[in-house]
Amino acid sequence: MRRCFTVRQRRILAWIAASRCAQCGNPLEPGFHADHRIPFAYGGPTLIQNGQALCGPCNRKKGTTMPTPKLRPWQQEAHHKALTWLVKDRQDHRFLINAAPGAGKTRGSCALAKTLLELGEIDRVIVIAPRAEVVNQWADDFRQVTGRYMSKVTAKDGDIHQLGLDVCATWAAVQGLQDAFQAVCRAARVLVICDEHHHAAVQAAWGEGADSAFAT
């Protein structure tokens, strides 16, 4: 497996970081470090979604440590139960987290996705959220927790399978992305996170689209 990022990848990483170190925020110098968020030593791929632009001091400080988000007690409990259910016991491929608004279900779910990615249980993540502003929050939290870029997509984006990225969309966009989501799910092991899952009910306005997009 190739360890070094290409010149093109380095340029993209610098562009994503707005030419600033992703850790300390200082301006990047020409010889900045293209770092593997999940260390190469732990199987982290040399891909844009696993890369970040760091200054030399920040990269040396990070070393090969695995970043782990701090979780609240209920998030830790849910994290443990989900891993036991999905990975250890392999009871089912569905798991429900029921949390009050503002309790931190977004970051908790991102932490679970991070662990499943690191364990090699999944390849990609799709998040379906109720509104555009919530989609933005998911993308931001997902990047902070997992270190991976999450693309915000709409029905106009079409063939998202070719993007090779984790994606987030609104429930309203699912209808127009059915074929695209099916293609992604056929090509990779995908964790689908449904925020406000009641929208997925077949009787709901967007339920049939969700059922068709992610039917197994």
Coordinates of N, CA and C in Angstrom, one line a residue:
M1 N 0.8 -1.2 0.0 CA 0.0 0.0 0.0 C 0.9 1.2 0.0
R2 N 0.6 2.2 -0.8 CA 1.3 3.4 -0.9 C 1.2 4.3 0.3
R3 N 2.3 4.7 0.9 CA 2.3 5.5 2.1 C 2.2 7.0 1.9
C4 N 3.0 7.5 0.9 CA 3.1 8.9 0.8 C 1.9 9.5 -0.1
F5 N 1.4 10.6 0.3 CA 0.4 11.3 -0.5 C 1.0 11.9 -1.7
T6 N 0.3 11.9 -2.8 CA 0.8 12.4 -4.0 C 0.7 14.0 -4.0
V7 N 1.4 14.6 -4.9 CA 1.4 16.1 -5.0 C 0.0 16.6 -5.1
R8 N -0.8 15.9 -5.9 CA -2.2 16.4 -6.1 C -3.0 16.2 -4.8
Q9 N -2.8 15.1 -4.1 CA -3.5 14.9 -2.8 C -3.0 16.0 -1.8
R10 N -1.8 16.3 -1.8 CA -1.3 17.3 -0.8 C -1.9 18.7 -1.1
R11 N -2.1 19.0 -2.4 CA -2.7 20.3 -2.8 C -4.1 20.3 -2.3
I12 N -4.8 19.2 -2.4 CA -6.2 19.1 -2.0 C -6.3 19.3 -0.5
L13 N -5.4 18.6 0.2 CA -5.5 18.7 1.7 C -5.2 20.1 2.2
A14 N -4.3 20.8 1.5 CA -4.0 22.2 1.9 C -5.2 23.0 1.6
W15 N -5.9 22.8 0.5 CA -7.1 23.5 0.1 C -8.2 23.3 1.1
I16 N -8.4 22.1 1.5 CA -9.4 21.8 2.5 C -9.2 22.5 3.8
A17 N -7.9 22.6 4.2 CA -7.5 23.2 5.4 C -7.3 24.7 5.3
A18 N -7.7 25.3 4.1 CA -7.5 26.7 3.9 C -6.1 27.2 4.1
S19 N -5.1 26.3 3.8 CA -3.7 26.6 3.9 C -3.3 26.8 5.3
R20 N -4.0 26.2 6.3 CA -3.6 26.3 7.7 C -3.5 24.9 8.3
C21 N -2.7 24.8 9.3 CA -2.6 23.5 10.0 C -3.9 23.1 10.6
A22 N -4.3 21.9 10.4 CA -5.6 21.4 10.8 C -5.7 21.3 12.3
Q23 N -4.5 21.3 13.0 CA -4.5 21.2 14.5 C -4.4 22.6 15.1
C24 N -3.3 23.3 14.8 CA -3.1 24.6 15.6 C -3.6 25.8 14.8
G25 N -3.9 25.7 13.5 CA -4.4 26.8 12.8 C -3.4 27.7 12.2
N26 N -2.1 27.5 12.4 CA -1.0 28.3 11.9 C -0.9 28.1 10.4
P27 N -0.5 29.2 9.7 CA -0.3 29.0 8.2 C 0.6 27.9 7.9
L28 N 0.3 27.2 6.8 CA 1.1 26.1 6.4 C 2.3 26.6 5.6
E29 N 3.5 26.0 5.8 CA 4.7 26.3 5.0 C 4.7 25.3 3.8
P30 N 5.5 25.6 2.8 CA 5.5 24.7 1.6 C 5.8 23.3 2.0
G31 N 6.6 23.0 3.0 CA 7.0 21.6 3.3 C 6.1 21.0 4.4
F32 N 4.8 21.5 4.5 CA 3.9 20.9 5.5 C 3.8 19.4 5.4
H33 N 3.3 18.8 6.5 CA 3.2 17.4 6.5 C 1.8 16.9 6.1
A34 N 1.7 16.0 5.2 CA 0.4 15.4 4.8 C 0.3 14.2 5.7
D35 N -0.6 14.3 6.7 CA -0.7 13.3 7.8 C -1.9 12.3 7.6
H36 N -1.7 11.1 8.0 CA -2.8 10.1 8.0 C -3.5 10.3 9.3
R37 N -4.8 10.6 9.3 CA -5.6 10.8 10.5 C -5.6 9.4 11.3
I38 N -6.0 8.4 10.6 CA -5.8 7.0 11.1 C -4.4 6.6 10.7
P39 N -3.5 6.5 11.6 CA -2.1 6.3 11.2 C -1.9 5.1 10.2
F40 N -1.0 5.3 9.3 CA -0.7 4.3 8.3 C -0.3 3.0 9.0
A41 N 0.4 3.1 10.2 CA 0.8 1.9 10.9 C -0.4 1.1 11.4
Y42 N -1.5 1.7 11.5 CA -2.7 1.0 11.9 C -3.7 0.7 10.8
G43 N -3.1 0.8 9.6 CA -3.9 0.4 8.4 C -4.6 1.6 7.8
G44 N -4.4 2.8 8.2 CA -5.0 4.0 7.6 C -4.6 4.2 6.2
P45 N -5.6 4.3 5.3 CA -5.3 4.4 3.9 C -4.7 5.8 3.5
T46 N -4.0 5.8 2.4 CA -3.5 7.1 1.9 C -4.5 7.7 0.9
L47 N -5.6 8.2 1.5 CA -6.7 8.7 0.8 C -7.0 10.1 1.3
I48 N -7.6 10.9 0.5 CA -8.0 12.3 0.9 C -8.8 12.3 2.2
Q49 N -9.8 11.4 2.3 CA -10.7 11.3 3.5 C -9.9 10.9 4.8
N50 N -8.7 10.3 4.6 CA -8.0 10.0 5.8 C -6.7 10.9 6.0
G51 N -6.7 12.0 5.2 CA -5.6 12.9 5.3 C -5.9 14.2 5.9
Q52 N -4.9 14.9 6.4 CA -5.0 16.2 6.9 C -3.6 16.9 6.8
A53 N -3.7 18.2 6.6 CA -2.5 19.0 6.4 C -2.1 19.5 7.8
L54 N -0.9 19.2 8.2 CA -0.4 19.6 9.5 C 1.0 20.3 9.4
C55 N 1.3 21.2 10.3 CA 2.6 21.7 10.4 C 3.5 20.6 11.0
G56 N 4.8 20.8 10.9 CA 5.8 19.8 11.4 C 5.6 19.5 12.9
P57 N 5.6 20.6 13.7 CA 5.5 20.3 15.2 C 4.2 19.6 15.6
C58 N 3.1 19.9 14.9 CA 1.8 19.2 15.3 C 1.8 17.8 14.8
N59 N 2.4 17.5 13.7 CA 2.5 16.1 13.2 C 3.4 15.3 14.1
R60 N 4.5 15.9 14.5 CA 5.4 15.1 15.4 C 4.8 14.9 16.8
K61 N 4.0 15.8 17.2 CA 3.3 15.7 18.5 C 2.3 14.6 18.4
K62 N 1.6 14.5 17.3 CA 0.5 13.5 17.1 C 1.1 12.1 17.0
G63 N 2.2 12.0 16.3 CA 2.8 10.7 16.1 C 1.9 9.7 15.5
T64 N 1.9 8.5 16.1 CA 1.0 7.4 15.6 C -0.2 7.1 16.6
T65 N -0.5 8.1 17.4 CA -1.6 7.9 18.3 C -2.9 8.0 17.6
M66 N -3.9 7.2 18.1 CA -5.2 7.2 17.5 C -6.1 8.2 18.3
P67 N -6.6 9.3 17.6 CA -7.5 10.3 18.3 C -8.8 9.6 18.8
T68 N -9.1 9.8 20.0 CA -10.4 9.3 20.5 C -11.2 10.4 21.2
P69 N -12.5 10.5 20.7 CA -13.3 11.6 21.3 C -13.7 11.3 22.7
K70 N -13.9 12.3 23.5 CA -14.4 12.2 24.8 C -16.0 12.0 24.8
L71 N -16.5 11.0 25.5 CA -17.9 10.7 25.4 C -18.5 10.9 26.8
R72 N -19.8 11.3 26.8 CA -20.5 11.4 28.1 C -20.8 10.0 28.5
P73 N -21.2 9.8 29.8 CA -21.5 8.4 30.3 C -22.5 7.7 29.5
W74 N -23.6 8.3 29.1 CA -24.6 7.6 28.3 C -24.1 7.3 26.9
Q75 N -23.3 8.2 26.4 CA -22.7 7.9 25.1 C -21.8 6.7 25.1
Q76 N -21.0 6.6 26.2 CA -20.1 5.4 26.4 C -20.9 4.1 26.5
E77 N -22.0 4.2 27.3 CA -22.8 3.0 27.4 C -23.4 2.6 26.1
A78 N -24.0 3.6 25.3 CA -24.5 3.3 24.0 C -23.5 2.7 23.1
H79 N -22.3 3.3 23.1 CA -21.2 2.9 22.3 C -20.9 1.4 22.6
H80 N -20.8 1.1 23.8 CA -20.4 -0.3 24.2 C -21.6 -1.3 23.8
K81 N -22.8 -0.9 24.0 CA -23.9 -1.7 23.7 C -24.0 -1.9 22.2
A82 N -23.8 -0.9 21.4 CA -23.8 -1.0 20.0 C -22.8 -1.9 19.4
L83 N -21.5 -1.7 19.9 CA -20.5 -2.6 19.5 C -20.7 -4.1 19.8
T84 N -21.3 -4.3 21.0 CA -21.6 -5.7 21.4 C -22.6 -6.2 20.5
W85 N -23.7 -5.4 20.2 CA -24.8 -5.9 19.4 C -24.3 -6.1 17.9
L86 N -23.6 -5.1 17.4 CA -23.3 -5.2 16.0 C -22.0 -6.0 15.6
V87 N -21.1 -6.0 16.5 CA -19.8 -6.7 16.2 C -19.6 -8.0 17.0
K88 N -19.7 -7.9 18.3 CA -19.4 -9.1 19.1 C -20.5 -10.2 18.9
D89 N -21.7 -9.8 19.2 CA -22.8 -10.8 19.1 C -23.4 -10.9 17.7
R90 N -23.2 -9.9 16.9 CA -23.8 -9.8 15.6 C -25.2 -10.2 15.6
Q91 N -26.0 -9.6 16.5 CA -27.4 -9.9 16.6 C -28.2 -9.5 15.4
D92 N -27.9 -8.3 14.9 CA -28.7 -7.7 13.8 C -27.9 -6.6 13.2
H93 N -28.3 -6.1 12.1 CA -27.5 -5.0 11.5 C -28.2 -3.6 11.8
R94 N -29.2 -3.6 12.7 CA -29.9 -2.4 13.1 C -29.7 -2.1 14.6
F95 N -29.5 -0.9 14.9 CA -29.3 -0.5 16.3 C -29.9 0.9 16.5
L96 N -30.8 1.0 17.5 CA -31.5 2.3 17.7 C -30.9 3.0 19.0
I97 N -30.6 4.3 18.8 CA -30.2 5.2 19.9 C -31.3 6.2 20.1
N98 N -32.0 6.2 21.2 CA -33.0 7.1 21.5 C -32.6 8.1 22.6
A99 N -32.3 9.3 22.2 CA -31.8 10.3 23.1 C -32.5 11.6 22.9
A100 N -32.6 12.4 24.0 CA -33.3 13.7 24.0 C -32.5 14.7 23.1
P101 N -33.2 15.7 22.6 CA -32.6 16.7 21.8 C -31.5 17.4 22.6
G102 N -30.3 17.6 21.9 CA -29.2 18.2 22.6 C -28.4 17.3 23.5
A103 N -28.7 16.0 23.6 CA -28.0 15.1 24.5 C -26.7 14.7 23.9
G104 N -26.5 14.9 22.6 CA -25.2 14.5 22.0 C -25.2 13.3 21.2
K105 N -26.4 13.0 20.6 CA -26.5 11.7 19.7 C -25.6 11.8 18.5
T106 N -25.4 13.1 18.0 CA -24.7 13.2 16.8 C -23.2 12.8 17.0
R107 N -22.6 13.4 18.0 CA -21.2 13.0 18.3 C -21.1 11.6 18.8
G108 N -22.1 11.1 19.5 CA -22.1 9.7 19.9 C -22.1 8.7 18.8
S109 N -22.9 9.1 17.8 CA -23.0 8.2 16.6 C -21.8 8.3 15.7
C110 N -21.2 9.5 15.7 CA -19.9 9.7 15.0 C -18.8 8.9 15.6
A111 N -18.8 8.8 16.9 CA -17.8 8.0 17.6 C -18.0 6.5 17.3
L112 N -19.2 6.1 17.2 CA -19.5 4.7 16.9 C -19.0 4.4 15.5
A113 N -19.3 5.3 14.5 CA -18.8 5.2 13.2 C -17.3 5.1 13.1
K114 N -16.6 5.9 13.9 CA -15.2 6.0 13.9 C -14.6 4.6 14.3
T115 N -15.2 4.0 15.4 CA -14.7 2.7 15.9 C -15.0 1.6 14.9
L116 N -16.1 1.6 14.2 CA -16.5 0.6 13.2 C -15.5 0.7 12.0
L117 N -15.2 1.9 11.7 CA -14.2 2.1 10.6 C -12.8 1.6 11.0
E118 N -12.4 1.9 12.2 CA -11.1 1.5 12.6 C -11.0 0.0 12.8
L119 N -12.1 -0.6 13.1 CA -12.2 -2.1 13.3 C -12.3 -2.8 11.9
G120 N -12.5 -2.0 10.9 CA -12.6 -2.6 9.5 C -14.0 -3.3 9.3
E121 N -15.0 -2.9 10.1 CA -16.3 -3.4 9.9 C -17.1 -2.8 8.8
I122 N -16.8 -1.5 8.6 CA -17.5 -0.7 7.5 C -16.5 0.0 6.7
D123 N -16.9 0.4 5.5 CA -16.0 1.2 4.6 C -16.4 2.6 4.5
R124 N -17.7 2.9 4.5 CA -18.2 4.2 4.3 C -19.4 4.5 5.2
V125 N -19.8 5.8 5.3 CA -20.9 6.2 6.2 C -21.8 7.1 5.4
I126 N -23.1 6.8 5.5 CA -24.1 7.7 4.9 C -25.0 8.2 6.1
V127 N -25.2 9.5 6.2 CA -26.1 10.1 7.2 C -27.3 10.7 6.5
I128 N -28.4 10.5 7.0 CA -29.7 11.1 6.5 C -30.2 11.9 7.7
A129 N -30.4 13.2 7.5 CA -30.8 14.2 8.5 C -32.0 15.0 8.1
P130 N -32.7 15.5 9.0 CA -34.0 16.2 8.7 C -33.9 17.5 7.9
R131 N -32.9 18.3 8.2 CA -32.8 19.6 7.6 C -31.4 20.0 7.2
A132 N -31.2 21.0 6.3 CA -29.9 21.3 5.8 C -29.0 21.7 6.9
E133 N -29.5 22.5 7.8 CA -28.6 23.0 8.9 C -28.1 21.8 9.8
V134 N -28.9 20.8 9.9 CA -28.5 19.6 10.6 C -27.5 18.8 9.8
V135 N -27.7 18.8 8.5 CA -26.7 18.1 7.7 C -25.3 18.8 7.9
N136 N -25.3 20.1 7.9 CA -24.0 20.8 8.1 C -23.4 20.4 9.5
Q137 N -24.3 20.3 10.5 CA -23.8 19.9 11.8 C -23.2 18.5 11.8
W138 N -23.8 17.6 11.1 CA -23.3 16.2 11.0 C -22.0 16.2 10.3
A139 N -21.9 17.0 9.2 CA -20.6 17.0 8.5 C -19.5 17.5 9.3
D140 N -19.7 18.6 10.1 CA -18.7 19.2 11.0 C -18.3 18.2 12.1
D141 N -19.3 17.7 12.8 CA -19.0 16.8 13.9 C -18.3 15.5 13.4
F142 N -18.7 15.0 12.2 CA -18.1 13.8 11.7 C -16.7 14.0 11.4
R143 N -16.3 15.2 10.9 CA -14.9 15.5 10.6 C -14.1 15.6 11.9
Q144 N -14.7 16.3 12.9 CA -14.0 16.5 14.1 C -13.8 15.1 14.9
V145 N -14.7 14.3 14.8 CA -14.6 13.0 15.6 C -13.8 12.0 14.8
T146 N -14.1 11.8 13.5 CA -13.5 10.7 12.8 C -12.3 11.2 12.0
G147 N -12.2 12.5 11.7 CA -11.1 13.0 10.9 C -11.3 12.8 9.4
R148 N -12.5 12.4 9.1 CA -12.8 12.1 7.6 C -13.8 13.2 7.1
Y149 N -13.6 13.5 5.9 CA -14.4 14.5 5.2 C -15.7 13.9 4.8
M150 N -16.8 14.6 5.2 CA -18.2 14.1 4.8 C -18.8 15.1 3.8
S151 N -19.1 14.6 2.6 CA -19.7 15.4 1.6 C -21.2 15.6 1.7
K152 N -21.6 16.8 1.7 CA -23.0 17.1 1.7 C -23.6 17.1 0.3
V153 N -24.6 16.1 0.1 CA -25.1 15.9 -1.2 C -26.6 16.2 -1.3
T154 N -27.0 16.5 -2.6 CA -28.4 16.7 -2.9 C -28.8 15.7 -4.1
A155 N -30.0 15.8 -4.4 CA -30.5 14.9 -5.5 C -29.8 15.3 -6.8
K156 N -29.3 16.5 -6.9 CA -28.6 16.9 -8.2 C -27.2 16.3 -8.3
D157 N -26.7 15.8 -7.3 CA -25.3 15.3 -7.3 C -25.2 14.0 -8.1
G158 N -26.2 13.2 -8.2 CA -26.2 12.0 -9.1 C -25.3 10.9 -8.6
D159 N -24.3 10.6 -9.3 CA -23.5 9.4 -9.1 C -22.5 9.7 -7.9
I160 N -23.0 9.6 -6.7 CA -22.2 9.8 -5.5 C -21.2 8.7 -5.3
H161 N -21.5 7.5 -5.9 CA -20.7 6.3 -5.7 C -19.2 6.7 -6.1
Q162 N -19.1 7.4 -7.2 CA -17.8 7.7 -7.7 C -17.0 8.7 -6.8
L163 N -17.7 9.4 -5.9 CA -17.0 10.3 -5.0 C -16.0 9.6 -4.1
G164 N -16.4 8.4 -3.7 CA -15.6 7.6 -2.8 C -15.6 8.2 -1.4
L165 N -16.6 9.0 -1.0 CA -16.5 9.7 0.3 C -17.7 9.3 1.1
D166 N -17.6 9.6 2.4 CA -18.8 9.5 3.3 C -19.7 10.7 2.9
V167 N -21.0 10.5 3.0 CA -21.9 11.5 2.5 C -23.1 11.7 3.5
C168 N -23.6 12.9 3.5 CA -24.8 13.3 4.3 C -25.8 14.0 3.4
A169 N -27.1 13.7 3.6 CA -28.1 14.3 2.8 C -29.4 14.5 3.7
T170 N -30.3 15.3 3.2 CA -31.6 15.4 4.0 C -32.5 14.3 3.6
W171 N -33.5 14.1 4.4 CA -34.5 13.1 4.1 C -35.2 13.5 2.8
A172 N -35.4 14.7 2.5 CA -36.1 15.2 1.3 C -35.3 14.8 0.1
A173 N -34.0 14.7 0.2 CA -33.2 14.4 -1.0 C -33.1 12.9 -1.3
V174 N -33.5 12.1 -0.3 CA -33.4 10.6 -0.5 C -34.1 10.1 -1.7
Q175 N -35.3 10.6 -2.0 CA -36.1 10.1 -3.1 C -35.3 10.3 -4.4
G176 N -34.6 11.4 -4.6 CA -33.8 11.6 -5.8 C -32.4 10.9 -5.8
L177 N -32.1 10.3 -4.7 CA -30.7 9.7 -4.6 C -30.9 8.2 -4.4
Q178 N -32.0 7.6 -4.6 CA -32.3 6.2 -4.4 C -31.2 5.3 -5.1
D179 N -31.1 5.5 -6.4 CA -30.2 4.7 -7.2 C -28.8 4.9 -6.8
A180 N -28.4 6.1 -6.4 CA -27.0 6.4 -6.0 C -26.7 5.7 -4.7
F181 N -27.7 5.8 -3.8 CA -27.4 5.1 -2.5 C -27.3 3.6 -2.6
Q182 N -28.2 3.1 -3.5 CA -28.2 1.6 -3.7 C -26.8 1.2 -4.3
A183 N -26.3 2.0 -5.2 CA -25.0 1.7 -5.8 C -23.9 1.8 -4.8
V184 N -23.9 2.7 -3.9 CA -22.9 2.8 -2.8 C -23.0 1.6 -1.9
C185 N -24.2 1.3 -1.5 CA -24.4 0.1 -0.6 C -24.0 -1.2 -1.2
R186 N -24.2 -1.3 -2.5 CA -23.8 -2.6 -3.2 C -22.3 -2.7 -3.3
A187 N -21.6 -1.5 -3.4 CA -20.2 -1.5 -3.7 C -19.3 -1.6 -2.4
A188 N -19.9 -1.3 -1.3 CA -19.1 -1.2 0.0 C -20.0 -1.5 1.2
R189 N -19.3 -1.8 2.3 CA -20.0 -2.0 3.6 C -20.3 -0.6 4.2
V190 N -21.6 -0.3 4.3 CA -22.0 1.1 4.6 C -22.7 1.1 5.9
L191 N -22.4 2.0 6.8 CA -23.1 2.3 8.0 C -24.1 3.5 7.6
V192 N -25.4 3.2 7.7 CA -26.4 4.2 7.4 C -26.9 4.7 8.8
I193 N -26.7 6.0 9.0 CA -27.2 6.7 10.2 C -28.4 7.5 9.9
C194 N -29.6 7.2 10.5 CA -30.8 7.9 10.2 C -31.2 8.8 11.4
D195 N -31.0 10.1 11.2 CA -31.3 11.0 12.3 C -32.8 11.3 12.2
E196 N -33.5 11.2 13.3 CA -35.0 11.3 13.4 C -35.5 10.2 12.5
H197 N -35.3 9.0 12.9 CA -35.6 7.8 12.1 C -37.1 7.7 11.8
H198 N -38.0 8.4 12.5 CA -39.4 8.2 12.2 C -39.7 8.6 10.7
H199 N -38.8 9.4 10.1 CA -39.0 9.8 8.7 C -38.9 8.6 7.8
A200 N -38.3 7.5 8.3 CA -38.1 6.4 7.4 C -39.3 5.4 7.4
A201 N -40.3 5.7 8.2 CA -41.5 4.9 8.2 C -42.1 5.0 6.8
V202 N -42.6 3.8 6.4 CA -43.2 3.7 5.0 C -44.3 4.7 4.9
Q203 N -45.1 4.9 6.0 CA -46.2 5.8 5.9 C -45.9 7.3 5.9
A204 N -44.6 7.6 6.3 CA -44.2 9.0 6.3 C -43.9 9.5 4.9
A205 N -43.8 10.8 4.8 CA -43.7 11.4 3.5 C -42.5 10.9 2.7
W206 N -41.4 10.7 3.4 CA -40.2 10.2 2.7 C -39.9 8.8 2.9
G207 N -40.8 8.1 3.5 CA -40.6 6.7 3.9 C -40.3 5.7 2.8
E208 N -41.1 5.8 1.7 CA -40.9 4.9 0.6 C -39.6 5.1 -0.1
G209 N -39.1 6.3 -0.2 CA -37.8 6.6 -0.8 C -36.7 6.0 0.0
A210 N -36.8 6.1 1.3 CA -35.8 5.6 2.2 C -35.8 4.1 2.2
D211 N -37.0 3.5 2.1 CA -37.1 2.0 2.1 C -36.5 1.5 0.8
S212 N -36.7 2.2 -0.3 CA -36.1 1.7 -1.6 C -34.6 1.9 -1.6
A213 N -34.2 3.0 -1.0 CA -32.7 3.4 -1.1 C -31.9 2.4 -0.3
F214 N -32.4 1.9 0.8 CA -31.6 1.1 1.7 C -32.1 -0.3 2.0
A215 N -33.1 -0.7 1.2 CA -33.6 -2.0 1.3 C -32.5 -3.1 1.1
T216 N -32.6 -4.1 2.0 CA -31.6 -5.2 1.9 C -32.2 -6.5 1.4

